[in-house]
Each structure stands twice: as C-alpha cells, then as structure tokens.
C-alpha cells in the first residue's frame, strides 16, 4: 500500500473507534498518530497510563512525568495559557531520553478553538519547495529555553543547536526536528534563531517552514471531545495548538521514550 501524503486523508485513517483499540499500535506506526475514541457513556474511561505503558518508559521533566495542561491564571509559561502554541518537536531542551511517543487524554474541551495541531513530517517533505529543503539541509537552529524549572536542563547548560532535517536512526526515515516560536508572545517557551543568519533572515526562513506546515495537506487540526486519547509519534509528526481565548480546556499528557 502506498502511504498517503495528504494529512486530511492520513487523519481519517488515524481514528481508532471503540472495539478497535487493539489496532492502535499498528495505526500509530503507520500514520504517525492515532485518535482513540472513547466508548459509550458508562464504559470504562480510556486509561492513558495503560496505553502509554505499552509504548515505553515515561520521560521525566522538571515537574515529573505527568502533566495537566490547562490554563493557569497569570502563568508566564505559554503551555498554561489559552494562547496558540506554535508547531514543534518535543524534547529539544530536555536532558534525558528522547521523547518517542506523546500521549494526551482530554478531560475538558473548549467549544471553539484549542485544537491540537498535528503536521506530518512525510507530508512536509513531500510538499515543501525543493529550494526550502535544500536550505534546511545546510543550516542548524539554536534554541534558547525561556522557562526555567520546566525542562530538565542539560548539565553543560549550553543552548542546543539542532539540524532541522535529520536522518532518523530508529525509523530509517528523514525527520523534521523543529521548534517554531512566536517572538511577539511574552509567554513563549523559547527563542529560535538560524545559526549564522540575521534575525530578519531567521524569521523569514522559520516563516517559510511554518507556511508549509500549515497547509491543509500537511496539517490536521483535531477538535477534542472529553475522553479521547491521542498518541503521537514525535519522530513522525510535529505538534502545536490553536488558541482558545476565554474557554476551559484540560488535557493530561504523558510522554514515553
Ligand atoms: Fe509539545
């Protein structure tokens, strides 16, 4: 079977209805993410810990392993606001094992906005202009963490410099490793600059990456329903979120290596 490179098509196949949850690993590996639908009212809730335990060992952050993602009054950390989270790969700053799978369970969903955004690396490579890919193969991006105490800092405390296109030794495929950021957001988790580029050139290049990642054939926006679980393969997709001003939203996240 030829793998689809259209994210809307991929997203349709990534849904795992109740009764098919035993297929979730297969779908996850094939599509880069999977949406586990909860059963009927009265059925036992999907157990995020049990799902993720099948995939690896929990990754520890500065706060521990499990995180309640919900707005916190006055937070200076974008994660805990209602703002949009730009697309990124997890694990750029965190010392310790690389995040392989990210699991999230929805406790409360906003009525509008707050979608989890998932972009396929394979679709990005298929649809990005050739000159952009060539430029990306020749650069590294420096990331500066702005949120102390959230990640586990590397002992050498340097700023990670990361190639945006990498050959993945685990999957044998080419991988996009990126941390987009909004320089105008005072709660942003980090800054990103292309090494050797001026600020203006950096912004332009990161903007071109963003534009491709946000094409509908590359990006899927998932509207949450309480009880759903999404598992993403951090090596096959990048993720972010849409803003949800003035609304509640709570996801519980557990990532494994
Ligand atoms: Fe993330």
PDB file of C-alpha atoms and ligand atoms in Angstrom:
ATOM      1  CA  UNK A   1       0.000   0.000   0.000  1.00  0.00           C
ATOM      2  CA  UNK A   2       1.292   3.456  -0.912  1.00  0.00           C
ATOM      3  CA  UNK A   3       1.362   5.704   2.136  1.00  0.00           C
ATOM      4  CA  UNK A   4      -0.817   8.819   1.771  1.00  0.00           C
ATOM      5  CA  UNK A   5       0.955  12.159   1.838  1.00  0.00           C
ATOM      6  CA  UNK A   6      -2.233  14.170   2.374  1.00  0.00           C
ATOM      7  CA  UNK A   7      -2.797  14.854   6.052  1.00  0.00           C
ATOM      8  CA  UNK A   8      -6.609  15.045   5.768  1.00  0.00           C
ATOM      9  CA  UNK A   9      -6.535  11.538   4.320  1.00  0.00           C
ATOM     10  CA  UNK A  10      -3.994  10.368   6.929  1.00  0.00           C
ATOM     11  CA  UNK A  11      -6.169  11.803   9.736  1.00  0.00           C
ATOM     12  CA  UNK A  12      -9.235   9.844   8.574  1.00  0.00           C
ATOM     13  CA  UNK A  13      -7.266   6.605   8.829  1.00  0.00           C
ATOM     14  CA  UNK A  14      -5.720   7.537  12.184  1.00  0.00           C
ATOM     15  CA  UNK A  15      -9.043   7.267  14.049  1.00  0.00           C
ATOM     16  CA  UNK A  16      -9.429   4.179  16.215  1.00  0.00           C
ATOM     17  CA  UNK A  17     -13.060   3.585  17.255  1.00  0.00           C
ATOM     18  CA  UNK A  18     -14.014   1.618  20.366  1.00  0.00           C
ATOM     19  CA  UNK A  19     -13.640  -2.075  19.673  1.00  0.00           C
ATOM     20  CA  UNK A  20     -10.569  -1.449  17.500  1.00  0.00           C
ATOM     21  CA  UNK A  21      -8.256  -0.189  20.213  1.00  0.00           C
ATOM     22  CA  UNK A  22      -6.133  -3.320  19.886  1.00  0.00           C
ATOM     23  CA  UNK A  23      -5.099  -1.914  16.466  1.00  0.00           C
ATOM     24  CA  UNK A  24      -3.794   1.352  17.889  1.00  0.00           C
ATOM     25  CA  UNK A  25      -0.087   0.486  17.715  1.00  0.00           C
ATOM     26  CA  UNK A  26      -0.360  -0.502  14.071  1.00  0.00           C
ATOM     27  CA  UNK A  27      -2.217   2.716  13.198  1.00  0.00           C
ATOM     28  CA  UNK A  28       0.215   4.823  15.228  1.00  0.00           C
ATOM     29  CA  UNK A  29       3.246   3.417  13.438  1.00  0.00           C
ATOM     30  CA  UNK A  30       1.601   3.716  10.035  1.00  0.00           C
ATOM     31  CA  UNK A  31       0.085   7.195  10.319  1.00  0.00           C
ATOM     32  CA  UNK A  32       2.346   8.904  12.884  1.00  0.00           C
ATOM     33  CA  UNK A  33      -0.528   9.439  15.312  1.00  0.00           C
ATOM     34  CA  UNK A  34      -3.751   7.817  16.417  1.00  0.00           C
ATOM     35  CA  UNK A  35      -7.027   9.125  17.884  1.00  0.00           C
ATOM     36  CA  UNK A  36      -8.567   6.650  20.328  1.00  0.00           C
ATOM     37  CA  UNK A  37     -12.300   7.241  20.591  1.00  0.00           C
ATOM     38  CA  UNK A  38     -13.922   6.564  23.970  1.00  0.00           C
ATOM     39  CA  UNK A  39     -16.745   4.055  24.325  1.00  0.00           C
ATOM     40  CA  UNK A  40     -20.368   4.708  25.199  1.00  0.00           C
ATOM     41  CA  UNK A  41     -21.370   6.526  28.374  1.00  0.00           C
ATOM     42  CA  UNK A  42     -20.904   4.051  31.213  1.00  0.00           C
ATOM     43  CA  UNK A  43     -17.972   2.257  29.549  1.00  0.00           C
ATOM     44  CA  UNK A  44     -14.675   2.443  31.450  1.00  0.00           C
ATOM     45  CA  UNK A  45     -12.642   5.557  30.558  1.00  0.00           C
ATOM     46  CA  UNK A  46      -9.544   5.196  28.396  1.00  0.00           C
ATOM     47  CA  UNK A  47      -6.547   4.757  30.677  1.00  0.00           C
ATOM     48  CA  UNK A  48      -3.675   6.936  29.403  1.00  0.00           C
ATOM     49  CA  UNK A  49      -1.123   5.240  31.666  1.00  0.00           C
ATOM     50  CA  UNK A  50      -2.073   1.802  30.378  1.00  0.00           C
ATOM     51  CA  UNK A  51      -1.948   2.937  26.729  1.00  0.00           C
ATOM     52  CA  UNK A  52       1.461   4.589  27.120  1.00  0.00           C
ATOM     53  CA  UNK A  53       2.926   1.714  29.176  1.00  0.00           C
ATOM     54  CA  UNK A  54       2.694  -0.389  26.001  1.00  0.00           C
ATOM     55  CA  UNK A  55       4.973   2.061  24.192  1.00  0.00           C
ATOM     56  CA  UNK A  56       7.863   2.827  26.542  1.00  0.00           C
ATOM     57  CA  UNK A  57       9.109   4.336  29.767  1.00  0.00           C
ATOM     58  CA  UNK A  58       7.777   7.706  30.991  1.00  0.00           C
ATOM     59  CA  UNK A  59      10.011  10.695  30.216  1.00  0.00           C
ATOM     60  CA  UNK A  60      10.758  12.905  33.250  1.00  0.00           C
ATOM     61  CA  UNK A  61      10.612  16.678  33.070  1.00  0.00           C
ATOM     62  CA  UNK A  62      11.370  19.241  35.787  1.00  0.00           C
ATOM     63  CA  UNK A  63       7.799  18.734  37.079  1.00  0.00           C
ATOM     64  CA  UNK A  64       7.805  14.923  36.863  1.00  0.00           C
ATOM     65  CA  UNK A  65       6.253  12.707  34.196  1.00  0.00           C
ATOM     66  CA  UNK A  66       2.546  13.501  34.009  1.00  0.00           C
ATOM     67  CA  UNK A  67       1.332  16.990  33.226  1.00  0.00           C
ATOM     68  CA  UNK A  68      -2.090  18.622  33.441  1.00  0.00           C
ATOM     69  CA  UNK A  69      -2.210  21.032  30.509  1.00  0.00           C
ATOM     70  CA  UNK A  70      -4.724  23.698  31.424  1.00  0.00           C
ATOM     71  CA  UNK A  71      -4.714  27.475  31.714  1.00  0.00           C
ATOM     72  CA  UNK A  72      -3.255  28.820  34.951  1.00  0.00           C
ATOM     73  CA  UNK A  73      -4.110  32.362  35.998  1.00  0.00           C
ATOM     74  CA  UNK A  74      -1.205  34.711  35.284  1.00  0.00           C
ATOM     75  CA  UNK A  75       1.157  31.988  34.028  1.00  0.00           C
ATOM     76  CA  UNK A  76       4.261  33.178  32.191  1.00  0.00           C
ATOM     77  CA  UNK A  77       4.603  29.754  30.520  1.00  0.00           C
ATOM     78  CA  UNK A  78       2.772  29.517  27.184  1.00  0.00           C
ATOM     79  CA  UNK A  79       1.825  25.895  27.971  1.00  0.00           C
ATOM     80  CA  UNK A  80      -0.518  27.131  30.687  1.00  0.00           C
ATOM     81  CA  UNK A  81      -2.188  29.953  28.783  1.00  0.00           C
ATOM     82  CA  UNK A  82      -5.030  29.986  26.253  1.00  0.00           C
ATOM     83  CA  UNK A  83      -2.697  31.189  23.501  1.00  0.00           C
ATOM     84  CA  UNK A  84      -1.673  29.343  20.355  1.00  0.00           C
ATOM     85  CA  UNK A  85       1.313  27.006  20.664  1.00  0.00           C
ATOM     86  CA  UNK A  86       3.485  27.048  17.536  1.00  0.00           C
ATOM     87  CA  UNK A  87       4.342  23.715  15.901  1.00  0.00           C
ATOM     88  CA  UNK A  88       7.301  21.924  17.416  1.00  0.00           C
ATOM     89  CA  UNK A  89       9.053  18.636  18.096  1.00  0.00           C
ATOM     90  CA  UNK A  90       9.142  17.677  21.790  1.00  0.00           C
ATOM     91  CA  UNK A  91      12.405  17.198  23.630  1.00  0.00           C
ATOM     92  CA  UNK A  92      14.553  19.978  22.163  1.00  0.00           C
ATOM     93  CA  UNK A  93      15.635  21.262  25.583  1.00  0.00           C
ATOM     94  CA  UNK A  94      15.005  18.373  27.917  1.00  0.00           C
ATOM     95  CA  UNK A  95      18.002  16.381  29.136  1.00  0.00           C
ATOM     96  CA  UNK A  96      17.425  12.631  29.271  1.00  0.00           C
ATOM     97  CA  UNK A  97      15.939  10.157  26.847  1.00  0.00           C
ATOM     98  CA  UNK A  98      14.411  11.489  23.628  1.00  0.00           C
ATOM     99  CA  UNK A  99      10.622  11.660  23.573  1.00  0.00           C
ATOM    100  CA  UNK A 100       9.321   8.945  21.257  1.00  0.00           C
ATOM    101  CA  UNK A 101       5.559   8.971  21.872  1.00  0.00           C
ATOM    102  CA  UNK A 102       3.371  11.728  23.327  1.00  0.00           C
ATOM    103  CA  UNK A 103       0.049  10.680  24.851  1.00  0.00           C
ATOM    104  CA  UNK A 104      -2.738  13.116  25.700  1.00  0.00           C
ATOM    105  CA  UNK A 105      -6.176  12.482  27.197  1.00  0.00           C
ATOM    106  CA  UNK A 106      -8.899  15.099  27.050  1.00  0.00           C
ATOM    107  CA  UNK A 107     -10.610  15.915  30.348  1.00  0.00           C
ATOM    108  CA  UNK A 108     -12.323  19.133  29.259  1.00  0.00           C
ATOM    109  CA  UNK A 109     -12.669  20.507  25.721  1.00  0.00           C
ATOM    110  CA  UNK A 110     -13.350  24.101  24.633  1.00  0.00           C
ATOM    111  CA  UNK A 111     -16.429  24.748  22.496  1.00  0.00           C
ATOM    112  CA  UNK A 112     -14.338  26.580  19.893  1.00  0.00           C
ATOM    113  CA  UNK A 113     -10.599  26.628  19.245  1.00  0.00           C
ATOM    114  CA  UNK A 114      -7.993  24.757  21.254  1.00  0.00           C
ATOM    115  CA  UNK A 115      -7.482  22.156  18.544  1.00  0.00           C
ATOM    116  CA  UNK A 116      -4.331  20.091  18.785  1.00  0.00           C
ATOM    117  CA  UNK A 117      -2.428  20.722  15.559  1.00  0.00           C
ATOM    118  CA  UNK A 118      -0.526  17.800  14.072  1.00  0.00           C
ATOM    119  CA  UNK A 119       1.685  18.123  10.997  1.00  0.00           C
ATOM    120  CA  UNK A 120       3.115  15.122   9.185  1.00  0.00           C
ATOM    121  CA  UNK A 121       6.855  15.147   8.551  1.00  0.00           C
ATOM    122  CA  UNK A 122       6.380  12.969   5.470  1.00  0.00           C
ATOM    123  CA  UNK A 123       3.760  15.348   4.061  1.00  0.00           C
ATOM    124  CA  UNK A 124       6.061  18.305   4.830  1.00  0.00           C
ATOM    125  CA  UNK A 125       8.892  16.737   2.838  1.00  0.00           C
ATOM    126  CA  UNK A 126       6.513  15.851   0.002  1.00  0.00           C
ATOM    127  CA  UNK A 127       5.016  19.328  -0.304  1.00  0.00           C
ATOM    128  CA  UNK A 128       7.845  21.718   0.694  1.00  0.00           C
ATOM    129  CA  UNK A 129       9.527  23.562  -2.186  1.00  0.00           C
ATOM    130  CA  UNK A 130      12.830  21.935  -3.218  1.00  0.00           C
ATOM    131  CA  UNK A 131      14.830  25.103  -2.526  1.00  0.00           C
ATOM    132  CA  UNK A 132      13.490  25.295   1.036  1.00  0.00           C
ATOM    133  CA  UNK A 133      14.504  21.698   1.724  1.00  0.00           C
ATOM    134  CA  UNK A 134      17.951  22.361   0.293  1.00  0.00           C
ATOM    135  CA  UNK A 135      18.412  25.394   2.549  1.00  0.00           C
ATOM    136  CA  UNK A 136      17.202  23.437   5.586  1.00  0.00           C
ATOM    137  CA  UNK A 137      19.706  20.658   4.932  1.00  0.00           C
ATOM    138  CA  UNK A 138      22.528  23.185   5.298  1.00  0.00           C
ATOM    139  CA  UNK A 139      21.537  25.014   8.493  1.00  0.00           C
ATOM    140  CA  UNK A 140      21.306  24.494  12.237  1.00  0.00           C
ATOM    141  CA  UNK A 141      18.866  26.239  14.559  1.00  0.00           C
ATOM    142  CA  UNK A 142      19.761  27.425  18.043  1.00  0.00           C
ATOM    143  CA  UNK A 143      17.103  27.172  20.742  1.00  0.00           C
ATOM    144  CA  UNK A 144      17.089  29.177  23.943  1.00  0.00           C
ATOM    145  CA  UNK A 145      14.760  27.997  26.686  1.00  0.00           C
ATOM    146  CA  UNK A 146      12.872  30.810  28.428  1.00  0.00           C
ATOM    147  CA  UNK A 147      11.034  28.695  31.013  1.00  0.00           C
ATOM    148  CA  UNK A 148      13.283  27.809  33.967  1.00  0.00           C
ATOM    149  CA  UNK A 149      12.377  24.739  36.008  1.00  0.00           C
ATOM    150  CA  UNK A 150      10.062  23.219  33.390  1.00  0.00           C
ATOM    151  CA  UNK A 151      12.546  21.142  31.437  1.00  0.00           C
ATOM    152  CA  UNK A 152      15.399  19.125  32.889  1.00  0.00           C
ATOM    153  CA  UNK A 153      18.418  21.221  32.000  1.00  0.00           C
ATOM    154  CA  UNK A 154      21.450  19.753  30.310  1.00  0.00           C
ATOM    155  CA  UNK A 155      24.400  19.782  32.749  1.00  0.00           C
ATOM    156  CA  UNK A 156      26.557  21.830  30.350  1.00  0.00           C
ATOM    157  CA  UNK A 157      23.735  24.405  30.187  1.00  0.00           C
ATOM    158  CA  UNK A 158      24.530  25.364  26.568  1.00  0.00           C
ATOM    159  CA  UNK A 159      21.912  26.316  24.036  1.00  0.00           C
ATOM    160  CA  UNK A 160      21.039  23.334  21.854  1.00  0.00           C
ATOM    161  CA  UNK A 161      21.889  23.709  18.169  1.00  0.00           C
ATOM    162  CA  UNK A 162      19.811  21.320  16.134  1.00  0.00           C
ATOM    163  CA  UNK A 163      19.718  20.428  12.437  1.00  0.00           C
ATOM    164  CA  UNK A 164      16.094  20.798  11.250  1.00  0.00           C
ATOM    165  CA  UNK A 165      16.365  17.829   8.894  1.00  0.00           C
ATOM    166  CA  UNK A 166      17.780  14.651  10.337  1.00  0.00           C
ATOM    167  CA  UNK A 167      18.054  11.044   9.256  1.00  0.00           C
ATOM    168  CA  UNK A 168      16.396   9.090  12.000  1.00  0.00           C
ATOM    169  CA  UNK A 169      18.458   6.073  13.084  1.00  0.00           C
ATOM    170  CA  UNK A 170      15.409   4.410  14.665  1.00  0.00           C
ATOM    171  CA  UNK A 171      12.889   4.634  11.820  1.00  0.00           C
ATOM    172  CA  UNK A 172      15.393   4.931   8.956  1.00  0.00           C
ATOM    173  CA  UNK A 173      13.417   7.867   7.576  1.00  0.00           C
ATOM    174  CA  UNK A 174      14.125  11.566   7.260  1.00  0.00           C
ATOM    175  CA  UNK A 175      12.743  13.600  10.102  1.00  0.00           C
ATOM    176  CA  UNK A 176      11.879  17.245  10.686  1.00  0.00           C
ATOM    177  CA  UNK A 177      13.130  18.465  14.097  1.00  0.00           C
ATOM    178  CA  UNK A 178      11.844  21.949  14.721  1.00  0.00           C
ATOM    179  CA  UNK A 179      10.683  24.327  17.439  1.00  0.00           C
ATOM    180  CA  UNK A 180       8.725  27.228  15.953  1.00  0.00           C
ATOM    181  CA  UNK A 181       8.025  30.148  18.258  1.00  0.00           C
ATOM    182  CA  UNK A 182       6.180  33.460  18.198  1.00  0.00           C
ATOM    183  CA  UNK A 183       8.726  36.179  19.058  1.00  0.00           C
ATOM    184  CA  UNK A 184       5.872  38.575  19.907  1.00  0.00           C
ATOM    185  CA  UNK A 185       4.392  36.269  22.566  1.00  0.00           C
ATOM    186  CA  UNK A 186       5.774  37.246  26.017  1.00  0.00           C
ATOM    187  CA  UNK A 187       4.887  33.757  27.334  1.00  0.00           C
ATOM    188  CA  UNK A 188       6.763  31.875  24.563  1.00  0.00           C
ATOM    189  CA  UNK A 189       8.700  28.866  25.814  1.00  0.00           C
ATOM    190  CA  UNK A 190      11.815  29.609  23.780  1.00  0.00           C
ATOM    191  CA  UNK A 191      13.572  31.648  21.128  1.00  0.00           C
ATOM    192  CA  UNK A 192      14.821  30.143  17.890  1.00  0.00           C
ATOM    193  CA  UNK A 193      17.467  31.543  15.545  1.00  0.00           C
ATOM    194  CA  UNK A 194      19.105  30.073  12.496  1.00  0.00           C
ATOM    195  CA  UNK A 195      22.848  29.944  13.218  1.00  0.00           C
ATOM    196  CA  UNK A 196      24.754  32.463  11.091  1.00  0.00           C
ATOM    197  CA  UNK A 197      21.570  34.222   9.921  1.00  0.00           C
ATOM    198  CA  UNK A 198      20.446  37.716  10.897  1.00  0.00           C
ATOM    199  CA  UNK A 199      17.274  37.973  12.988  1.00  0.00           C
ATOM    200  CA  UNK A 200      15.367  39.039   9.880  1.00  0.00           C
ATOM    201  CA  UNK A 201      16.694  36.120   7.797  1.00  0.00           C
ATOM    202  CA  UNK A 202      15.921  33.690  10.651  1.00  0.00           C
ATOM    203  CA  UNK A 203      12.357  34.938  10.906  1.00  0.00           C
ATOM    204  CA  UNK A 204      11.884  34.661   7.140  1.00  0.00           C
ATOM    205  CA  UNK A 205      13.179  31.074   6.998  1.00  0.00           C
ATOM    206  CA  UNK A 206      11.175  29.932  10.032  1.00  0.00           C
ATOM    207  CA  UNK A 207       8.138  31.615   8.439  1.00  0.00           C
ATOM    208  CA  UNK A 208       8.599  29.591   5.253  1.00  0.00           C
ATOM    209  CA  UNK A 209       8.726  26.362   7.299  1.00  0.00           C
ATOM    210  CA  UNK A 210       5.581  27.410   9.149  1.00  0.00           C
ATOM    211  CA  UNK A 211       3.728  28.211   5.914  1.00  0.00           C
ATOM    212  CA  UNK A 212       4.343  24.712   4.536  1.00  0.00           C
ATOM    213  CA  UNK A 213       3.485  23.015   7.852  1.00  0.00           C
ATOM    214  CA  UNK A 214       0.160  24.892   7.954  1.00  0.00           C
ATOM    215  CA  UNK A 215      -1.008  23.777   4.515  1.00  0.00           C
ATOM    216  CA  UNK A 216      -4.139  21.601   4.918  1.00  0.00           C
ATOM    217  CA  UNK A 217      -2.418  18.714   3.118  1.00  0.00           C
ATOM    218  CA  UNK A 218       0.308  18.804   5.817  1.00  0.00           C
ATOM    219  CA  UNK A 219      -1.625  19.872   8.960  1.00  0.00           C
ATOM    220  CA  UNK A 220      -4.531  18.248  10.768  1.00  0.00           C
ATOM    221  CA  UNK A 221      -6.387  20.246  13.446  1.00  0.00           C
ATOM    222  CA  UNK A 222      -8.035  17.933  15.947  1.00  0.00           C
ATOM    223  CA  UNK A 223     -11.137  19.185  17.741  1.00  0.00           C
ATOM    224  CA  UNK A 224     -11.186  17.443  21.118  1.00  0.00           C
ATOM    225  CA  UNK A 225     -14.028  15.623  22.819  1.00  0.00           C
ATOM    226  CA  UNK A 226     -13.680  14.663  26.501  1.00  0.00           C
ATOM    227  CA  UNK A 227     -12.434  11.107  26.959  1.00  0.00           C
ATOM    228  CA  UNK A 228     -10.471  10.945  23.698  1.00  0.00           C
ATOM    229  CA  UNK A 229      -6.821   9.940  23.732  1.00  0.00           C
ATOM    230  CA  UNK A 230      -4.326  10.974  21.060  1.00  0.00           C
ATOM    231  CA  UNK A 231      -0.927   9.343  20.809  1.00  0.00           C
ATOM    232  CA  UNK A 232       1.650  10.980  18.540  1.00  0.00           C
ATOM    233  CA  UNK A 233       4.946   9.627  17.280  1.00  0.00           C
ATOM    234  CA  UNK A 234       7.326  12.516  17.982  1.00  0.00           C
ATOM    235  CA  UNK A 235       9.581  11.233  15.174  1.00  0.00           C
ATOM    236  CA  UNK A 236       6.843  11.280  12.524  1.00  0.00           C
ATOM    237  CA  UNK A 237       4.845  14.423  13.341  1.00  0.00           C
ATOM    238  CA  UNK A 238       5.242  17.871  14.891  1.00  0.00           C
ATOM    239  CA  UNK A 239       2.502  19.368  17.025  1.00  0.00           C
ATOM    240  CA  UNK A 240       1.057  22.560  18.460  1.00  0.00           C
ATOM    241  CA  UNK A 241      -2.271  24.016  19.456  1.00  0.00           C
ATOM    242  CA  UNK A 242      -4.788  26.634  18.385  1.00  0.00           C
ATOM    243  CA  UNK A 243      -5.725  29.431  20.789  1.00  0.00           C
ATOM    244  CA  UNK A 244      -8.897  29.100  22.888  1.00  0.00           C
ATOM    245  CA  UNK A 245      -9.423  32.516  24.494  1.00  0.00           C
ATOM    246  CA  UNK A 246     -11.843  32.657  27.388  1.00  0.00           C
ATOM    247  CA  UNK A 247     -12.566  28.925  27.437  1.00  0.00           C
ATOM    248  CA  UNK A 248     -11.760  25.913  29.575  1.00  0.00           C
ATOM    249  CA  UNK A 249      -9.522  23.141  28.256  1.00  0.00           C
ATOM    250  CA  UNK A 250      -7.745  20.386  30.133  1.00  0.00           C
ATOM    251  CA  UNK A 251      -5.533  17.675  28.689  1.00  0.00           C
ATOM    252  CA  UNK A 252      -3.413  15.230  30.647  1.00  0.00           C
ATOM    253  CA  UNK A 253      -0.115  14.439  28.951  1.00  0.00           C
ATOM    254  CA  UNK A 254       2.278  11.550  29.406  1.00  0.00           C
ATOM    255  CA  UNK A 255       5.259  11.063  27.105  1.00  0.00           C
ATOM    256  CA  UNK A 256       7.435   7.983  26.815  1.00  0.00           C
ATOM    257  CA  UNK A 257      10.868   7.160  25.410  1.00  0.00           C
TER     258      UNK A 257
HETATM  259 FE1  LIG B   1       4.944  19.692  22.805  1.00  0.00          FE
END
